[in-house]
Amino acid sequence: MDVSVRAWLLAQLGPTTDTSDLDARYARLTSARAVANEVLAERRAKLLAEPLQMTVNGVATIDQSNNLAGLERQIASMEDATAPDEPNGGDNLVIAPLESTHRRRHHSPWRR
């Protein structure tokens, strides 16, 4: 995995994600997008394995439903993301035609 792929994965998954785990997954899956999708799917499954909401009367309420919704939005947004190891990923060279501009000489009344 090169530096741009690792940086992209950390941007998608968070800076505290274990990079040795990402390296192992990338070696197995050979795609940054596949690695990100797998990690996000595991995070989603972990949230779903536990109760999304728990209340201890008069003490505390824990609600993970917003975290699940955010994670599902992140998974959906991966469809539009282009990883640096995909065709057209990373830096792209854009070529645009240049057109000549015709300059007209302006005669200024102040210029002699």
PDB file of N, CA and C in Angstrom:
ATOM      1  N   MET A   1       0.855  -1.170   0.000  1.00  0.00           N
ATOM      2  CA  MET A   1       0.000   0.000   0.000  1.00  0.00           C
ATOM      3  C   MET A   1       0.903   1.235   0.000  1.00  0.00           C
ATOM      4  N   ASP A   2       0.603   2.159  -0.913  1.00  0.00           N
ATOM      5  CA  ASP A   2       1.432   3.359  -0.953  1.00  0.00           C
ATOM      6  C   ASP A   2       0.875   4.438  -0.022  1.00  0.00           C
ATOM      7  N   VAL A   3       1.598   5.523   0.081  1.00  0.00           N
ATOM      8  CA  VAL A   3       1.276   6.589   1.031  1.00  0.00           C
ATOM      9  C   VAL A   3      -0.082   7.224   0.724  1.00  0.00           C
ATOM     10  N   SER A   4      -0.406   7.417  -0.560  1.00  0.00           N
ATOM     11  CA  SER A   4      -1.672   8.064  -0.903  1.00  0.00           C
ATOM     12  C   SER A   4      -2.861   7.180  -0.545  1.00  0.00           C
ATOM     13  N   VAL A   5      -2.732   5.866  -0.714  1.00  0.00           N
ATOM     14  CA  VAL A   5      -3.810   4.942  -0.350  1.00  0.00           C
ATOM     15  C   VAL A   5      -4.003   4.948   1.158  1.00  0.00           C
ATOM     16  N   ARG A   6      -2.903   4.888   1.911  1.00  0.00           N
ATOM     17  CA  ARG A   6      -3.002   4.898   3.375  1.00  0.00           C
ATOM     18  C   ARG A   6      -3.643   6.201   3.854  1.00  0.00           C
ATOM     19  N   ALA A   7      -3.231   7.323   3.279  1.00  0.00           N
ATOM     20  CA  ALA A   7      -3.796   8.614   3.677  1.00  0.00           C
ATOM     21  C   ALA A   7      -5.293   8.671   3.383  1.00  0.00           C
ATOM     22  N   TRP A   8      -5.690   8.146   2.232  1.00  0.00           N
ATOM     23  CA  TRP A   8      -7.107   8.143   1.863  1.00  0.00           C
ATOM     24  C   TRP A   8      -7.899   7.275   2.832  1.00  0.00           C
ATOM     25  N   LEU A   9      -7.382   6.093   3.148  1.00  0.00           N
ATOM     26  CA  LEU A   9      -8.070   5.205   4.086  1.00  0.00           C
ATOM     27  C   LEU A   9      -8.207   5.848   5.460  1.00  0.00           C
ATOM     28  N   LEU A  10      -7.155   6.494   5.936  1.00  0.00           N
ATOM     29  CA  LEU A  10      -7.234   7.152   7.244  1.00  0.00           C
ATOM     30  C   LEU A  10      -8.211   8.321   7.213  1.00  0.00           C
ATOM     31  N   ALA A  11      -8.303   9.002   6.076  1.00  0.00           N
ATOM     32  CA  ALA A  11      -9.279  10.084   5.953  1.00  0.00           C
ATOM     33  C   ALA A  11     -10.704   9.545   5.979  1.00  0.00           C
ATOM     34  N   GLN A  12     -10.916   8.367   5.395  1.00  0.00           N
ATOM     35  CA  GLN A  12     -12.248   7.758   5.367  1.00  0.00           C
ATOM     36  C   GLN A  12     -12.614   7.123   6.700  1.00  0.00           C
ATOM     37  N   LEU A  13     -11.638   6.514   7.373  1.00  0.00           N
ATOM     38  CA  LEU A  13     -11.910   5.676   8.540  1.00  0.00           C
ATOM     39  C   LEU A  13     -11.504   6.301   9.862  1.00  0.00           C
ATOM     40  N   GLY A  14     -10.793   7.401   9.822  1.00  0.00           N
ATOM     41  CA  GLY A  14     -10.359   8.066  11.041  1.00  0.00           C
ATOM     42  C   GLY A  14      -8.885   7.850  11.308  1.00  0.00           C
ATOM     43  N   PRO A  15      -8.220   8.855  11.865  1.00  0.00           N
ATOM     44  CA  PRO A  15      -6.767   8.800  12.065  1.00  0.00           C
ATOM     45  C   PRO A  15      -6.305   7.796  13.102  1.00  0.00           C
ATOM     46  N   THR A  16      -7.198   7.294  13.932  1.00  0.00           N
ATOM     47  CA  THR A  16      -6.796   6.328  14.954  1.00  0.00           C
ATOM     48  C   THR A  16      -6.933   4.886  14.485  1.00  0.00           C
ATOM     49  N   THR A  17      -7.306   4.696  13.224  1.00  0.00           N
ATOM     50  CA  THR A  17      -7.443   3.339  12.677  1.00  0.00           C
ATOM     51  C   THR A  17      -6.071   2.679  12.628  1.00  0.00           C
ATOM     52  N   ASP A  18      -6.004   1.433  13.024  1.00  0.00           N
ATOM     53  CA  ASP A  18      -4.752   0.665  13.065  1.00  0.00           C
ATOM     54  C   ASP A  18      -4.211   0.466  11.643  1.00  0.00           C
ATOM     55  N   THR A  19      -3.062   1.064  11.350  1.00  0.00           N
ATOM     56  CA  THR A  19      -2.508   0.979   9.992  1.00  0.00           C
ATOM     57  C   THR A  19      -1.982  -0.416   9.664  1.00  0.00           C
ATOM     58  N   SER A  20      -1.546  -1.174  10.651  1.00  0.00           N
ATOM     59  CA  SER A  20      -1.108  -2.542  10.352  1.00  0.00           C
ATOM     60  C   SER A  20      -2.312  -3.405   9.950  1.00  0.00           C
ATOM     61  N   ASP A  21      -3.467  -3.146  10.549  1.00  0.00           N
ATOM     62  CA  ASP A  21      -4.690  -3.833  10.146  1.00  0.00           C
ATOM     63  C   ASP A  21      -5.067  -3.437   8.720  1.00  0.00           C
ATOM     64  N   LEU A  22      -4.940  -2.154   8.392  1.00  0.00           N
ATOM     65  CA  LEU A  22      -5.237  -1.702   7.034  1.00  0.00           C
ATOM     66  C   LEU A  22      -4.288  -2.340   6.025  1.00  0.00           C
ATOM     67  N   ASP A  23      -2.998  -2.444   6.382  1.00  0.00           N
ATOM     68  CA  ASP A  23      -2.016  -3.077   5.486  1.00  0.00           C
ATOM     69  C   ASP A  23      -2.394  -4.532   5.204  1.00  0.00           C
ATOM     70  N   ALA A  24      -2.770  -5.266   6.249  1.00  0.00           N
ATOM     71  CA  ALA A  24      -3.138  -6.675   6.089  1.00  0.00           C
ATOM     72  C   ALA A  24      -4.397  -6.820   5.229  1.00  0.00           C
ATOM     73  N   ARG A  25      -5.376  -5.966   5.466  1.00  0.00           N
ATOM     74  CA  ARG A  25      -6.604  -6.025   4.672  1.00  0.00           C
ATOM     75  C   ARG A  25      -6.318  -5.676   3.211  1.00  0.00           C
ATOM     76  N   TYR A  26      -5.481  -4.674   2.999  1.00  0.00           N
ATOM     77  CA  TYR A  26      -5.170  -4.257   1.626  1.00  0.00           C
ATOM     78  C   TYR A  26      -4.433  -5.364   0.882  1.00  0.00           C
ATOM     79  N   ALA A  27      -3.534  -6.059   1.571  1.00  0.00           N
ATOM     80  CA  ALA A  27      -2.822  -7.175   0.944  1.00  0.00           C
ATOM     81  C   ALA A  27      -3.802  -8.282   0.549  1.00  0.00           C
ATOM     82  N   ARG A  28      -4.839  -8.498   1.354  1.00  0.00           N
ATOM     83  CA  ARG A  28      -5.827  -9.531   1.076  1.00  0.00           C
ATOM     84  C   ARG A  28      -6.845  -9.100   0.033  1.00  0.00           C
ATOM     85  N   LEU A  29      -7.305  -7.840   0.120  1.00  0.00           N
ATOM     86  CA  LEU A  29      -8.402  -7.373  -0.733  1.00  0.00           C
ATOM     87  C   LEU A  29      -7.937  -6.641  -2.002  1.00  0.00           C
ATOM     88  N   THR A  30      -6.715  -6.125  -1.992  1.00  0.00           N
ATOM     89  CA  THR A  30      -6.063  -5.411  -3.111  1.00  0.00           C
ATOM     90  C   THR A  30      -6.827  -4.190  -3.621  1.00  0.00           C
ATOM     91  N   SER A  31      -7.642  -3.580  -2.779  1.00  0.00           N
ATOM     92  CA  SER A  31      -8.399  -2.394  -3.181  1.00  0.00           C
ATOM     93  C   SER A  31      -8.682  -1.536  -1.950  1.00  0.00           C
ATOM     94  N   ALA A  32      -8.383  -0.252  -2.056  1.00  0.00           N
ATOM     95  CA  ALA A  32      -8.645   0.655  -0.936  1.00  0.00           C
ATOM     96  C   ALA A  32     -10.140   0.739  -0.636  1.00  0.00           C
ATOM     97  N   ARG A  33     -10.945   0.800  -1.686  1.00  0.00           N
ATOM     98  CA  ARG A  33     -12.392   0.870  -1.492  1.00  0.00           C
ATOM     99  C   ARG A  33     -12.901  -0.381  -0.774  1.00  0.00           C
ATOM    100  N   ALA A  34     -12.391  -1.555  -1.146  1.00  0.00           N
ATOM    101  CA  ALA A  34     -12.810  -2.804  -0.489  1.00  0.00           C
ATOM    102  C   ALA A  34     -12.408  -2.800   0.982  1.00  0.00           C
ATOM    103  N   VAL A  35     -11.230  -2.280   1.286  1.00  0.00           N
ATOM    104  CA  VAL A  35     -10.780  -2.193   2.680  1.00  0.00           C
ATOM    105  C   VAL A  35     -11.707  -1.280   3.466  1.00  0.00           C
ATOM    106  N   ALA A  36     -11.985  -0.094   2.930  1.00  0.00           N
ATOM    107  CA  ALA A  36     -12.860   0.852   3.628  1.00  0.00           C
ATOM    108  C   ALA A  36     -14.252   0.263   3.820  1.00  0.00           C
ATOM    109  N   ASN A  37     -14.784  -0.359   2.792  1.00  0.00           N
ATOM    110  CA  ASN A  37     -16.116  -0.970   2.908  1.00  0.00           C
ATOM    111  C   ASN A  37     -16.145  -2.064   3.966  1.00  0.00           C
ATOM    112  N   GLU A  38     -15.104  -2.880   4.017  1.00  0.00           N
ATOM    113  CA  GLU A  38     -15.069  -3.963   5.000  1.00  0.00           C
ATOM    114  C   GLU A  38     -14.992  -3.413   6.420  1.00  0.00           C
ATOM    115  N   VAL A  39     -14.146  -2.432   6.645  1.00  0.00           N
ATOM    116  CA  VAL A  39     -14.010  -1.844   7.985  1.00  0.00           C
ATOM    117  C   VAL A  39     -15.324  -1.203   8.414  1.00  0.00           C
ATOM    118  N   LEU A  40     -15.937  -0.441   7.509  1.00  0.00           N
ATOM    119  CA  LEU A  40     -17.205   0.216   7.848  1.00  0.00           C
ATOM    120  C   LEU A  40     -18.313  -0.800   8.092  1.00  0.00           C
ATOM    121  N   ALA A  41     -18.343  -1.880   7.312  1.00  0.00           N
ATOM    122  CA  ALA A  41     -19.355  -2.932   7.524  1.00  0.00           C
ATOM    123  C   ALA A  41     -19.163  -3.594   8.883  1.00  0.00           C
ATOM    124  N   GLU A  42     -17.914  -3.816   9.285  1.00  0.00           N
ATOM    125  CA  GLU A  42     -17.654  -4.407  10.606  1.00  0.00           C
ATOM    126  C   GLU A  42     -18.078  -3.458  11.720  1.00  0.00           C
ATOM    127  N   ARG A  43     -17.821  -2.165  11.538  1.00  0.00           N
ATOM    128  CA  ARG A  43     -18.241  -1.190  12.554  1.00  0.00           C
ATOM    129  C   ARG A  43     -19.761  -1.166  12.668  1.00  0.00           C
ATOM    130  N   ARG A  44     -20.451  -1.246  11.542  1.00  0.00           N
ATOM    131  CA  ARG A  44     -21.911  -1.266  11.530  1.00  0.00           C
ATOM    132  C   ARG A  44     -22.431  -2.527  12.227  1.00  0.00           C
ATOM    133  N   ALA A  45     -21.844  -3.673  11.904  1.00  0.00           N
ATOM    134  CA  ALA A  45     -22.264  -4.934  12.519  1.00  0.00           C
ATOM    135  C   ALA A  45     -22.050  -4.903  14.027  1.00  0.00           C
ATOM    136  N   LYS A  46     -20.965  -4.294  14.457  1.00  0.00           N
ATOM    137  CA  LYS A  46     -20.681  -4.200  15.896  1.00  0.00           C
ATOM    138  C   LYS A  46     -21.743  -3.353  16.595  1.00  0.00           C
ATOM    139  N   LEU A  47     -22.129  -2.245  15.959  1.00  0.00           N
ATOM    140  CA  LEU A  47     -23.191  -1.415  16.544  1.00  0.00           C
ATOM    141  C   LEU A  47     -24.515  -2.167  16.610  1.00  0.00           C
ATOM    142  N   LEU A  48     -24.823  -2.917  15.559  1.00  0.00           N
ATOM    143  CA  LEU A  48     -26.092  -3.641  15.531  1.00  0.00           C
ATOM    144  C   LEU A  48     -26.123  -4.821  16.493  1.00  0.00           C
ATOM    145  N   ALA A  49     -24.969  -5.326  16.880  1.00  0.00           N
ATOM    146  CA  ALA A  49     -24.912  -6.466  17.807  1.00  0.00           C
ATOM    147  C   ALA A  49     -25.264  -6.060  19.229  1.00  0.00           C
ATOM    148  N   GLU A  50     -25.149  -4.787  19.524  1.00  0.00           N
ATOM    149  CA  GLU A  50     -25.458  -4.267  20.862  1.00  0.00           C
ATOM    150  C   GLU A  50     -26.766  -3.495  20.808  1.00  0.00           C
ATOM    151  N   PRO A  51     -27.422  -3.321  21.944  1.00  0.00           N
ATOM    152  CA  PRO A  51     -28.630  -2.483  21.946  1.00  0.00           C
ATOM    153  C   PRO A  51     -28.266  -1.056  21.513  1.00  0.00           C
ATOM    154  N   LEU A  52     -29.095  -0.484  20.646  1.00  0.00           N
ATOM    155  CA  LEU A  52     -28.824   0.881  20.187  1.00  0.00           C
ATOM    156  C   LEU A  52     -29.139   1.914  21.255  1.00  0.00           C
ATOM    157  N   GLN A  53     -30.056   1.578  22.139  1.00  0.00           N
ATOM    158  CA  GLN A  53     -30.426   2.522  23.182  1.00  0.00           C
ATOM    159  C   GLN A  53     -30.566   1.789  24.505  1.00  0.00           C
ATOM    160  N   MET A  54     -30.000   2.416  25.546  1.00  0.00           N
ATOM    161  CA  MET A  54     -30.087   1.835  26.868  1.00  0.00           C
ATOM    162  C   MET A  54     -30.306   2.966  27.872  1.00  0.00           C
ATOM    163  N   THR A  55     -31.245   2.774  28.762  1.00  0.00           N
ATOM    164  CA  THR A  55     -31.548   3.788  29.767  1.00  0.00           C
ATOM    165  C   THR A  55     -31.475   3.169  31.150  1.00  0.00           C
ATOM    166  N   VAL A  56     -30.747   3.803  32.020  1.00  0.00           N
ATOM    167  CA  VAL A  56     -30.744   3.455  33.441  1.00  0.00           C
ATOM    168  C   VAL A  56     -31.504   4.600  34.107  1.00  0.00           C
ATOM    169  N   ASN A  57     -32.718   4.307  34.566  1.00  0.00           N
ATOM    170  CA  ASN A  57     -33.616   5.346  35.086  1.00  0.00           C
ATOM    171  C   ASN A  57     -32.928   6.242  36.105  1.00  0.00           C
ATOM    172  N   GLY A  58     -33.004   7.520  35.822  1.00  0.00           N
ATOM    173  CA  GLY A  58     -32.461   8.514  36.726  1.00  0.00           C
ATOM    174  C   GLY A  58     -30.951   8.607  36.717  1.00  0.00           C
ATOM    175  N   VAL A  59     -30.260   7.792  35.940  1.00  0.00           N
ATOM    176  CA  VAL A  59     -28.794   7.810  35.953  1.00  0.00           C
ATOM    177  C   VAL A  59     -28.233   8.246  34.594  1.00  0.00           C
ATOM    178  N   ALA A  60     -28.542   7.489  33.545  1.00  0.00           N
ATOM    179  CA  ALA A  60     -27.957   7.788  32.235  1.00  0.00           C
ATOM    180  C   ALA A  60     -28.762   7.159  31.120  1.00  0.00           C
ATOM    181  N   THR A  61     -28.636   7.761  29.953  1.00  0.00           N
ATOM    182  CA  THR A  61     -29.209   7.203  28.734  1.00  0.00           C
ATOM    183  C   THR A  61     -28.119   7.166  27.686  1.00  0.00           C
ATOM    184  N   ILE A  62     -27.973   6.039  27.044  1.00  0.00           N
ATOM    185  CA  ILE A  62     -27.006   5.884  25.961  1.00  0.00           C
ATOM    186  C   ILE A  62     -27.796   5.576  24.699  1.00  0.00           C
ATOM    187  N   ASP A  63     -27.589   6.386  23.660  1.00  0.00           N
ATOM    188  CA  ASP A  63     -28.316   6.206  22.411  1.00  0.00           C
ATOM    189  C   ASP A  63     -27.311   6.189  21.255  1.00  0.00           C
ATOM    190  N   GLN A  64     -27.174   5.037  20.624  1.00  0.00           N
ATOM    191  CA  GLN A  64     -26.228   4.864  19.522  1.00  0.00           C
ATOM    192  C   GLN A  64     -26.897   4.991  18.155  1.00  0.00           C
ATOM    193  N   SER A  65     -28.189   5.313  18.105  1.00  0.00           N
ATOM    194  CA  SER A  65     -28.897   5.339  16.823  1.00  0.00           C
ATOM    195  C   SER A  65     -28.345   6.407  15.883  1.00  0.00           C
ATOM    196  N   ASN A  66     -27.915   7.546  16.408  1.00  0.00           N
ATOM    197  CA  ASN A  66     -27.306   8.571  15.548  1.00  0.00           C
ATOM    198  C   ASN A  66     -25.961   8.104  14.999  1.00  0.00           C
ATOM    199  N   ASN A  67     -25.215   7.357  15.800  1.00  0.00           N
ATOM    200  CA  ASN A  67     -23.950   6.811  15.314  1.00  0.00           C
ATOM    201  C   ASN A  67     -24.194   5.823  14.184  1.00  0.00           C
ATOM    202  N   LEU A  68     -25.221   5.000  14.324  1.00  0.00           N
ATOM    203  CA  LEU A  68     -25.563   4.043  13.271  1.00  0.00           C
ATOM    204  C   LEU A  68     -25.982   4.775  12.005  1.00  0.00           C
ATOM    205  N   ALA A  69     -26.811   5.793  12.134  1.00  0.00           N
ATOM    206  CA  ALA A  69     -27.262   6.555  10.965  1.00  0.00           C
ATOM    207  C   ALA A  69     -26.073   7.229  10.277  1.00  0.00           C
ATOM    208  N   GLY A  70     -25.160   7.783  11.060  1.00  0.00           N
ATOM    209  CA  GLY A  70     -23.967   8.406  10.480  1.00  0.00           C
ATOM    210  C   GLY A  70     -23.091   7.396   9.766  1.00  0.00           C
ATOM    211  N   LEU A  71     -22.945   6.235  10.350  1.00  0.00           N
ATOM    212  CA  LEU A  71     -22.146   5.173   9.737  1.00  0.00           C
ATOM    213  C   LEU A  71     -22.785   4.695   8.434  1.00  0.00           C
ATOM    214  N   GLU A  72     -24.089   4.578   8.420  1.00  0.00           N
ATOM    215  CA  GLU A  72     -24.781   4.178   7.195  1.00  0.00           C
ATOM    216  C   GLU A  72     -24.652   5.244   6.107  1.00  0.00           C
ATOM    217  N   ARG A  73     -24.671   6.522   6.493  1.00  0.00           N
ATOM    218  CA  ARG A  73     -24.439   7.599   5.515  1.00  0.00           C
ATOM    219  C   ARG A  73     -23.019   7.526   4.968  1.00  0.00           C
ATOM    220  N   GLN A  74     -22.068   7.232   5.839  1.00  0.00           N
ATOM    221  CA  GLN A  74     -20.679   7.115   5.408  1.00  0.00           C
ATOM    222  C   GLN A  74     -20.510   5.942   4.442  1.00  0.00           C
ATOM    223  N   ILE A  75     -21.142   4.828   4.720  1.00  0.00           N
ATOM    224  CA  ILE A  75     -21.086   3.668   3.819  1.00  0.00           C
ATOM    225  C   ILE A  75     -21.687   4.040   2.462  1.00  0.00           C
ATOM    226  N   ALA A  76     -22.806   4.739   2.465  1.00  0.00           N
ATOM    227  CA  ALA A  76     -23.443   5.151   1.206  1.00  0.00           C
ATOM    228  C   ALA A  76     -22.564   6.134   0.442  1.00  0.00           C
ATOM    229  N   SER A  77     -21.879   7.016   1.143  1.00  0.00           N
ATOM    230  CA  SER A  77     -21.031   8.006   0.461  1.00  0.00           C
ATOM    231  C   SER A  77     -19.801   7.373  -0.180  1.00  0.00           C
ATOM    232  N   MET A  78     -19.440   6.165   0.252  1.00  0.00           N
ATOM    233  CA  MET A  78     -18.295   5.483  -0.344  1.00  0.00           C
ATOM    234  C   MET A  78     -18.542   5.168  -1.814  1.00  0.00           C
ATOM    235  N   GLU A  79     -19.812   5.072  -2.222  1.00  0.00           N
ATOM    236  CA  GLU A  79     -20.127   4.798  -3.619  1.00  0.00           C
ATOM    237  C   GLU A  79     -19.642   5.922  -4.528  1.00  0.00           C
ATOM    238  N   ASP A  80     -19.658   7.156  -4.027  1.00  0.00           N
ATOM    239  CA  ASP A  80     -19.254   8.308  -4.837  1.00  0.00           C
ATOM    240  C   ASP A  80     -17.770   8.641  -4.695  1.00  0.00           C
ATOM    241  N   ALA A  81     -17.121   8.079  -3.692  1.00  0.00           N
ATOM    242  CA  ALA A  81     -15.709   8.387  -3.453  1.00  0.00           C
ATOM    243  C   ALA A  81     -14.833   7.634  -4.446  1.00  0.00           C
ATOM    244  N   THR A  82     -13.779   8.281  -4.893  1.00  0.00           N
ATOM    245  CA  THR A  82     -12.812   7.636  -5.778  1.00  0.00           C
ATOM    246  C   THR A  82     -11.531   7.428  -5.002  1.00  0.00           C
ATOM    247  N   ALA A  83     -11.142   6.192  -4.848  1.00  0.00           N
ATOM    248  CA  ALA A  83      -9.914   5.858  -4.129  1.00  0.00           C
ATOM    249  C   ALA A  83      -8.707   6.120  -5.034  1.00  0.00           C
ATOM    250  N   PRO A  84      -7.558   6.406  -4.450  1.00  0.00           N
ATOM    251  CA  PRO A  84      -6.375   6.720  -5.257  1.00  0.00           C
ATOM    252  C   PRO A  84      -5.832   5.536  -6.056  1.00  0.00           C
ATOM    253  N   ASP A  85      -6.239   4.315  -5.738  1.00  0.00           N
ATOM    254  CA  ASP A  85      -5.750   3.156  -6.496  1.00  0.00           C
ATOM    255  C   ASP A  85      -6.733   2.715  -7.581  1.00  0.00           C
ATOM    256  N   GLU A  86      -7.784   3.508  -7.801  1.00  0.00           N
ATOM    257  CA  GLU A  86      -8.756   3.217  -8.847  1.00  0.00           C
ATOM    258  C   GLU A  86      -8.432   4.036 -10.093  1.00  0.00           C
ATOM    259  N   PRO A  87      -8.891   3.581 -11.256  1.00  0.00           N
ATOM    260  CA  PRO A  87      -8.714   4.405 -12.449  1.00  0.00           C
ATOM    261  C   PRO A  87      -9.340   5.781 -12.218  1.00  0.00           C
ATOM    262  N   ASN A  88      -8.652   6.795 -12.637  1.00  0.00           N
ATOM    263  CA  ASN A  88      -9.065   8.189 -12.420  1.00  0.00           C
ATOM    264  C   ASN A  88      -9.026   8.585 -10.957  1.00  0.00           C
ATOM    265  N   GLY A  89      -8.353   7.813 -10.128  1.00  0.00           N
ATOM    266  CA  GLY A  89      -8.206   8.171  -8.724  1.00  0.00           C
ATOM    267  C   GLY A  89      -6.957   8.996  -8.526  1.00  0.00           C
ATOM    268  N   GLY A  90      -6.863   9.625  -7.401  1.00  0.00           N
ATOM    269  CA  GLY A  90      -5.678  10.421  -7.093  1.00  0.00           C
ATOM    270  C   GLY A  90      -5.632  11.678  -7.928  1.00  0.00           C
ATOM    271  N   ASP A  91      -4.419  12.094  -8.260  1.00  0.00           N
ATOM    272  CA  ASP A  91      -4.229  13.316  -9.045  1.00  0.00           C
ATOM    273  C   ASP A  91      -4.512  13.045 -10.512  1.00  0.00           C
ATOM    274  N   ASN A  92      -5.265  13.905 -11.123  1.00  0.00           N
ATOM    275  CA  ASN A  92      -5.581  13.771 -12.530  1.00  0.00           C
ATOM    276  C   ASN A  92      -4.952  14.914 -13.302  1.00  0.00           C
ATOM    277  N   LEU A  93      -4.476  14.615 -14.475  1.00  0.00           N
ATOM    278  CA  LEU A  93      -3.961  15.634 -15.361  1.00  0.00           C
ATOM    279  C   LEU A  93      -5.097  16.082 -16.249  1.00  0.00           C
ATOM    280  N   VAL A  94      -5.352  17.377 -16.254  1.00  0.00           N
ATOM    281  CA  VAL A  94      -6.414  17.921 -17.081  1.00  0.00           C
ATOM    282  C   VAL A  94      -5.774  18.757 -18.168  1.00  0.00           C
ATOM    283  N   ILE A  95      -6.174  18.501 -19.400  1.00  0.00           N
ATOM    284  CA  ILE A  95      -5.643  19.246 -20.529  1.00  0.00           C
ATOM    285  C   ILE A  95      -6.755  20.111 -21.080  1.00  0.00           C
ATOM    286  N   ALA A  96      -6.468  21.389 -21.205  1.00  0.00           N
ATOM    287  CA  ALA A  96      -7.454  22.319 -21.739  1.00  0.00           C
ATOM    288  C   ALA A  96      -6.822  23.084 -22.896  1.00  0.00           C
ATOM    289  N   PRO A  97      -7.560  23.266 -23.975  1.00  0.00           N
ATOM    290  CA  PRO A  97      -7.002  24.012 -25.098  1.00  0.00           C
ATOM    291  C   PRO A  97      -6.851  25.489 -24.738  1.00  0.00           C
ATOM    292  N   LEU A  98      -5.804  26.084 -25.233  1.00  0.00           N
ATOM    293  CA  LEU A  98      -5.572  27.501 -25.005  1.00  0.00           C
ATOM    294  C   LEU A  98      -5.960  28.260 -26.261  1.00  0.00           C
ATOM    295  N   GLU A  99      -6.585  29.368 -26.086  1.00  0.00           N
ATOM    296  CA  GLU A  99      -6.968  30.184 -27.219  1.00  0.00           C
ATOM    297  C   GLU A  99      -6.179  31.473 -27.182  1.00  0.00           C
ATOM    298  N   SER A 100      -5.776  31.887 -28.337  1.00  0.00           N
ATOM    299  CA  SER A 100      -5.020  33.125 -28.449  1.00  0.00           C
ATOM    300  C   SER A 100      -5.958  34.303 -28.241  1.00  0.00           C
ATOM    301  N   THR A 101      -5.498  35.281 -27.495  1.00  0.00           N
ATOM    302  CA  THR A 101      -6.274  36.499 -27.339  1.00  0.00           C
ATOM    303  C   THR A 101      -5.648  37.556 -28.225  1.00  0.00           C
ATOM    304  N   HIS A 102      -6.467  38.300 -28.911  1.00  0.00           N
ATOM    305  CA  HIS A 102      -5.974  39.361 -29.784  1.00  0.00           C
ATOM    306  C   HIS A 102      -5.954  40.642 -28.979  1.00  0.00           C
ATOM    307  N   ARG A 103      -4.788  41.211 -28.950  1.00  0.00           N
ATOM    308  CA  ARG A 103      -4.656  42.472 -28.213  1.00  0.00           C
ATOM    309  C   ARG A 103      -4.827  43.633 -29.182  1.00  0.00           C
ATOM    310  N   ARG A 104      -5.582  44.566 -28.758  1.00  0.00           N
ATOM    311  CA  ARG A 104      -5.712  45.779 -29.543  1.00  0.00           C
ATOM    312  C   ARG A 104      -4.871  46.836 -28.878  1.00  0.00           C
ATOM    313  N   ARG A 105      -4.266  47.609 -29.685  1.00  0.00           N
ATOM    314  CA  ARG A 105      -3.475  48.711 -29.136  1.00  0.00           C
ATOM    315  C   ARG A 105      -4.412  49.828 -28.742  1.00  0.00           C
ATOM    316  N   HIS A 106      -4.282  50.200 -27.547  1.00  0.00           N
ATOM    317  CA  HIS A 106      -5.096  51.316 -27.061  1.00  0.00           C
ATOM    318  C   HIS A 106      -4.242  52.568 -27.093  1.00  0.00           C
ATOM    319  N   HIS A 107      -4.779  53.565 -27.660  1.00  0.00           N
ATOM    320  CA  HIS A 107      -4.074  54.856 -27.694  1.00  0.00           C
ATOM    321  C   HIS A 107      -4.621  55.712 -26.577  1.00  0.00           C
ATOM    322  N   SER A 108      -3.797  55.939 -25.634  1.00  0.00           N
ATOM    323  CA  SER A 108      -4.212  56.722 -24.494  1.00  0.00           C
ATOM    324  C   SER A 108      -3.933  58.180 -24.777  1.00  0.00           C
ATOM    325  N   PRO A 109      -4.848  59.041 -24.444  1.00  0.00           N
ATOM    326  CA  PRO A 109      -4.606  60.477 -24.654  1.00  0.00           C
ATOM    327  C   PRO A 109      -3.487  60.992 -23.743  1.00  0.00           C
ATOM    328  N   TRP A 110      -3.174  60.243 -22.698  1.00  0.00           N
ATOM    329  CA  TRP A 110      -2.139  60.685 -21.761  1.00  0.00           C
ATOM    330  C   TRP A 110      -0.764  60.168 -22.156  1.00  0.00           C
ATOM    331  N   ARG A 111      -0.730  59.240 -23.067  1.00  0.00           N
ATOM    332  CA  ARG A 111       0.536  58.654 -23.470  1.00  0.00           C
ATOM    333  C   ARG A 111       1.030  59.336 -24.731  1.00  0.00           C
ATOM    334  N   ARG A 112       2.269  59.693 -24.784  1.00  0.00           N
ATOM    335  CA  ARG A 112       2.836  60.365 -25.970  1.00  0.00           C
ATOM    336  C   ARG A 112       3.963  59.582 -26.525  1.00  0.00           C
TER     337      ARG A 112
END
